[in-house]
C-alpha positions as a printed NumPy array, in Angstrom:
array([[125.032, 308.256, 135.074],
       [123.082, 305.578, 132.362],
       [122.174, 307.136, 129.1  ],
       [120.029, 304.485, 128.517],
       [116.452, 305.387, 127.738],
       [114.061, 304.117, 129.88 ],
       [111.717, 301.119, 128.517],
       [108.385, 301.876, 127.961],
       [105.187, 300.113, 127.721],
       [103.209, 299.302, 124.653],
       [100.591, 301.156, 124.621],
       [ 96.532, 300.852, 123.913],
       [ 96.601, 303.372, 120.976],
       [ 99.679, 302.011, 120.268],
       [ 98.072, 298.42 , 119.385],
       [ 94.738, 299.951, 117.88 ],
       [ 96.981, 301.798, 115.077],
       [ 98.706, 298.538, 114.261],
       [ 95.155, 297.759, 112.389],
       [ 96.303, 296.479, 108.965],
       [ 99.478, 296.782, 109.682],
       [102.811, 294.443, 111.   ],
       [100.781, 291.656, 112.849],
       [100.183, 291.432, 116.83 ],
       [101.804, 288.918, 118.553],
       [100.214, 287.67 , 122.153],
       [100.453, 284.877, 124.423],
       [ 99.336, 284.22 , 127.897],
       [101.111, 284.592, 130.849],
       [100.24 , 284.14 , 134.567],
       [103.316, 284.283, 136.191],
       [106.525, 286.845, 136.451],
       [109.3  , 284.288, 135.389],
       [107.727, 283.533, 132.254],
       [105.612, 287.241, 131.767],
       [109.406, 288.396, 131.614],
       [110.208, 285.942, 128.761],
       [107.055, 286.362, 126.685],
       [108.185, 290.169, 127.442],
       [110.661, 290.233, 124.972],
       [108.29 , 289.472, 122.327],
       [104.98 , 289.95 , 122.363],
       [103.305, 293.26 , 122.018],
       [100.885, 292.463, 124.625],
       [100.146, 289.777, 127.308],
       [ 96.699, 288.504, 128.709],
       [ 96.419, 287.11 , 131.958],
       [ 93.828, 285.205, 131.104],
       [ 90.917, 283.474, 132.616],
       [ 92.426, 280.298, 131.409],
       [ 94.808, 280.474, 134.684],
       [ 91.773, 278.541, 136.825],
       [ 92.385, 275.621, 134.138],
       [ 95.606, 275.715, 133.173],
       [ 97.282, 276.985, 136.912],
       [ 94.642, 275.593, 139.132],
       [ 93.212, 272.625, 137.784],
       [ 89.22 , 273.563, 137.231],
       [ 87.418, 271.762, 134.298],
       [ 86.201, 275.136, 132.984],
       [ 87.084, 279.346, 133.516],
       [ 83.417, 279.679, 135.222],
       [ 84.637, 279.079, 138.834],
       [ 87.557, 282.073, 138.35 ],
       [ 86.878, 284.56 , 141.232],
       [ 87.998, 288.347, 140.42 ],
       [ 90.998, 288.451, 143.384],
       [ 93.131, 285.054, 141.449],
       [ 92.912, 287.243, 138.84 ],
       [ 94.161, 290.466, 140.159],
       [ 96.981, 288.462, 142.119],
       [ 98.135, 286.279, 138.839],
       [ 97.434, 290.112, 137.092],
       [100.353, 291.736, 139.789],
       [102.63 , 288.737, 139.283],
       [102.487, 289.521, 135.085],
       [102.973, 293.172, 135.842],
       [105.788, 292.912, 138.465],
       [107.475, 290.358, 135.685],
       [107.451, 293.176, 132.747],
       [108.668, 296.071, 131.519],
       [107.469, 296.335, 127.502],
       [104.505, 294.694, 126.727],
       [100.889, 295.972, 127.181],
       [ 99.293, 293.759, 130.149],
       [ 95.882, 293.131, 129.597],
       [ 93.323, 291.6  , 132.561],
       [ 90.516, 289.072, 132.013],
       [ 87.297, 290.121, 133.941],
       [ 86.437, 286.454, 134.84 ],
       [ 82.701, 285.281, 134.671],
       [ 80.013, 287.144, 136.902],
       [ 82.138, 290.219, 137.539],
       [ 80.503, 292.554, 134.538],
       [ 77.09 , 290.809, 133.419],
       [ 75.133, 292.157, 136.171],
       [ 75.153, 296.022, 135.187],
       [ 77.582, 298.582, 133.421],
       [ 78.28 , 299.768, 136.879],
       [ 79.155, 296.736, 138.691],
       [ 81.595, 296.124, 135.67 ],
       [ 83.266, 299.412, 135.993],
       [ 83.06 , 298.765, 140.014],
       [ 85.374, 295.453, 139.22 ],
       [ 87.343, 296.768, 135.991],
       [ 88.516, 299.701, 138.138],
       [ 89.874, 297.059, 140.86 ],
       [ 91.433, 295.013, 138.566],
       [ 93.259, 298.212, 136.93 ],
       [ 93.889, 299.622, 140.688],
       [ 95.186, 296.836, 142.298],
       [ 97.058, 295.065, 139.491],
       [ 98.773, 298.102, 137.216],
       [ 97.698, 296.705, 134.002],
       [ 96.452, 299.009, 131.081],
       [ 93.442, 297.301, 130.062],
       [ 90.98 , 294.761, 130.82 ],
       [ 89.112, 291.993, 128.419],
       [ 85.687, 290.945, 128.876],
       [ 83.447, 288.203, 126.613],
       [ 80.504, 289.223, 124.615],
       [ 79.477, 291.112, 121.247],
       [ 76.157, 293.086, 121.135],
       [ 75.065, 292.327, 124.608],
       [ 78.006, 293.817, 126.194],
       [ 78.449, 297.278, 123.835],
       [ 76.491, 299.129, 126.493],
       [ 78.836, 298.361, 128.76 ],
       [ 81.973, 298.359, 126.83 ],
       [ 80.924, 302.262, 126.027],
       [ 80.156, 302.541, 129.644],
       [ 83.634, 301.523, 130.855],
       [ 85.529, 303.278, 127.512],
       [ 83.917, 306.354, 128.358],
       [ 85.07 , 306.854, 132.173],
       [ 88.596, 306.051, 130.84 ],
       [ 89.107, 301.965, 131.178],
       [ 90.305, 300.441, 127.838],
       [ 88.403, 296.99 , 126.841],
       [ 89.343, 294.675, 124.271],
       [ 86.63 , 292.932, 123.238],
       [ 86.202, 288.499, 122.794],
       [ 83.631, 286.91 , 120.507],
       [ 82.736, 283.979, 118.517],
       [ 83.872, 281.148, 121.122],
       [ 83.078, 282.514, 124.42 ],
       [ 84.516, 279.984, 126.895],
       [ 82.073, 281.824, 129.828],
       [ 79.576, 281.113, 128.15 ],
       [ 80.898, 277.42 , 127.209],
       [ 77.235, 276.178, 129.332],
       [ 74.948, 277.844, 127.137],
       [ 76.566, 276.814, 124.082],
       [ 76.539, 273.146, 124.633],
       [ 80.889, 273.148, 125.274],
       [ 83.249, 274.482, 123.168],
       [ 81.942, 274.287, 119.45 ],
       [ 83.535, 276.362, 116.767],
       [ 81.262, 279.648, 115.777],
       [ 80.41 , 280.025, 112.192],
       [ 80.506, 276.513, 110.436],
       [ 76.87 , 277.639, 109.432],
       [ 76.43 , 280.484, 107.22 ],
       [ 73.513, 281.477, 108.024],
       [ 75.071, 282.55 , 111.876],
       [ 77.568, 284.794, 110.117],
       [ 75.51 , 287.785, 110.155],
       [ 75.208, 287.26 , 114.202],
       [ 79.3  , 287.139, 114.382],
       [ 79.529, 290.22 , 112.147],
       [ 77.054, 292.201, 113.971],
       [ 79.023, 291.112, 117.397],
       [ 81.783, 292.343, 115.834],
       [ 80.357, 295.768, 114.806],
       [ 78.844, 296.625, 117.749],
       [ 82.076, 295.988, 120.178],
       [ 83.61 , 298.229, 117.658],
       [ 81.35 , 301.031, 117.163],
       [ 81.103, 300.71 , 121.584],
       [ 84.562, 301.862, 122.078],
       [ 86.966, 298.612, 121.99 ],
       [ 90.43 , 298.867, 120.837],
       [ 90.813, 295.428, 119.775],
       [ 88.683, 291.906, 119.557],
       [ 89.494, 288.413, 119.886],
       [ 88.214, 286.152, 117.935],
       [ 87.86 , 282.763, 119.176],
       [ 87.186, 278.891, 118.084],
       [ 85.735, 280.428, 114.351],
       [ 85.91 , 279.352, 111.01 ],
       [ 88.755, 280.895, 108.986],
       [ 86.392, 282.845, 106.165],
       [ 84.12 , 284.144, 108.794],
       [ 87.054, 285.234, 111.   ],
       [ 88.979, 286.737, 107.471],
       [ 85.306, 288.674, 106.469],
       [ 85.257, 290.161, 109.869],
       [ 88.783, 291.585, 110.033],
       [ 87.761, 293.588, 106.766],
       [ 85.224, 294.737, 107.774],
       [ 85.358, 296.406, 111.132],
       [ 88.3  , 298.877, 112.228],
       [ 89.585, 297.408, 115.233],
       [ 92.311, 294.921, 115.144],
       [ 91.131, 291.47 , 115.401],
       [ 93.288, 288.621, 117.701],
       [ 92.747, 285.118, 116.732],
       [ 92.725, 282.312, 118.687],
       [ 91.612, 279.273, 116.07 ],
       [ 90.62 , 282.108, 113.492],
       [ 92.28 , 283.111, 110.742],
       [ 95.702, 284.288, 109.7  ],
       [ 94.141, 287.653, 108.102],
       [ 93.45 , 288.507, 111.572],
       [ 95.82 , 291.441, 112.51 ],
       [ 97.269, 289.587, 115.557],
       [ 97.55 , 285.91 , 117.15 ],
       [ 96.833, 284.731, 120.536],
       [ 97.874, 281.031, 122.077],
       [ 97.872, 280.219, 125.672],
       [101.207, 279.629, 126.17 ],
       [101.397, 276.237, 128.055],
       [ 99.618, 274.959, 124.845],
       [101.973, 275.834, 122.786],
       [104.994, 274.451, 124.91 ],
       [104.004, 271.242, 125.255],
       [102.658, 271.531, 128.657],
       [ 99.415, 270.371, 128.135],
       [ 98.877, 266.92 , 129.608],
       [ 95.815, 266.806, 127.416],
       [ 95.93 , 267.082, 123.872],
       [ 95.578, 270.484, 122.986],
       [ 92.801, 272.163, 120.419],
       [ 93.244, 271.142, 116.695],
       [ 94.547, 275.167, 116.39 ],
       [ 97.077, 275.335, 118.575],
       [100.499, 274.906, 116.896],
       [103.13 , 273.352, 119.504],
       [106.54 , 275.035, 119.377],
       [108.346, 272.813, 122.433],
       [107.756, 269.957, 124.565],
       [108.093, 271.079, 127.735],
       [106.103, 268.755, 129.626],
       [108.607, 265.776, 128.219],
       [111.379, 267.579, 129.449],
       [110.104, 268.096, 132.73 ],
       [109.375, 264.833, 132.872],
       [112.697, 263.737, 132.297],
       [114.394, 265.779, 134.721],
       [112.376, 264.769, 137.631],
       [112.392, 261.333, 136.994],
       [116.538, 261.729, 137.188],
       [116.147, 263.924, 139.874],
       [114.278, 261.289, 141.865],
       [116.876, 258.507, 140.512],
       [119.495, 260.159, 141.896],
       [117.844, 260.426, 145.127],
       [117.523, 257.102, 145.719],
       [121.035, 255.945, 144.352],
       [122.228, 258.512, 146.762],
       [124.345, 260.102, 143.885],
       [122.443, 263.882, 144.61 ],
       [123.609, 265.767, 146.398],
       [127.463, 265.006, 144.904],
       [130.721, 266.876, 145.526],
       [129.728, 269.344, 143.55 ],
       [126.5  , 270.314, 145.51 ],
       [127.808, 269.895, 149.097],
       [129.773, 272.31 , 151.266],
       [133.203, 271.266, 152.854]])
């Protein structure tokens, strides 16, 4: 009989205590082969919205309908055992009404097993952040760079390189906050802005092109293995180069194709 304790997931209180504390570390994942690496080390994974660029080739996370999600959101859950899992609600699945979000942020919890989901918007959404908070679904919270909303804002511009908007981000902030959110990102924002705000409200804030006094970092992770064919955003820090390995081994794997040198001795049965 094991003695081994059983793993258990990180938690949402869990990652609202770590405010101030040892930094958060997230990535992306959409997948169970690599959810179970990112496992290991992270202290929570979003599926996010991303997947409809990154996994399936759309120019922008609009398009994103709520059941990719939930079936790249089973996939990430089926692939881990320690790390909080936390859900994207992708564009047009919570604007409409605090009901219709709770409606879809109750699938997405059902049907995938994740323990929380993450929708975009700061004062606008704090009705319905409280809405879903208060019948038991834990939000974290995204503002400053709101790809969904990528149309109205012209594309993707960093937030805050005026000072005069910084009063908007803060109040953004606040309100998601004060509405019941465990956590916020903070995306595409200049560094002082991003700093100011993660003094001054008592949620943990996640950057994503923010600020290292933000109590936890985000990257998508095929940006930051190389396996963006594109270049990737001036904040993203690449740790491998994936996409020249891969390369590499299928242009030897087609090589040896044609020179009729795969499958060898070694790959054949006798």
């Amino acid at each position: 009989m094991s003695t081994q304790a059983p793993v258990r997931r990180t938690t949402v209180p869990q990652i609202a205590k770590r405010k101030g504390g040892d930094p958060i570390v997230s990535l992306t994942s959409y997948h169970a082969h690599t959810a179970a690496i990112v496992d290991r080390h992270a202290d929570f994974i979003l599926v996010g919205d991303s997947l409809g660029m990154v996994m399936h080739g759309m120019e922008t996370t609009v398009g994103v309908p709520l059941d990719l999600m939930i079936m790249h959101g089973r996939a990430v859950v089926r692939g881990t055992q320690r790390a909080l899992i936390v859900v994207d609600m992708p564009f047009g699945t919570y604007e409409e009404s605090p009901n219709v979000a709770f409606r879809n942020a109750a699938k997405i919890m059902k049907e995938t097993g994740c323990g929380a989901v993450k929708l975009e918007g700061g004062m606008r959404m704090a009705e319905t952040i409280r809405f879903l908070t208060e019948r038991g679904i834990p939000v974290m919270a995204h503002t400053g760079l709101t790809p969904q909303s990528s149309h109205v804002m012209g594309g993707f511009r960093t937030q805050g390189r005026d000072e005069d908007t910084w009063g908007e981000h803060l109040e953004d902030a606040r309100a998601v906050a004060l509405a019941g959110a465990f956590a916020v990102v903070l995306e595409g924002m200049v560094e002082p802005l991003a700093a100011k705000i993660t003094r001054e409200i008592d949620i943990p804030t996640i950057g994503i092109g923010a600020s290292a006094e933000c109590d936890g970092q985000i990257l998508v992770l095929e940006d930051m293995l190389g396996l963006n064919p594109n270049k990737p955003p001036k904040f993203v820090k690449v740790y491998g180069e994936l996409g020249s390995m891969i390369e590499k081994a299928v242009s030897d794997y087609a090589d040896d194709v044609r020179s009729r040198s795969f499958p060898g001795e070694d790959q054949v049965y006798r």
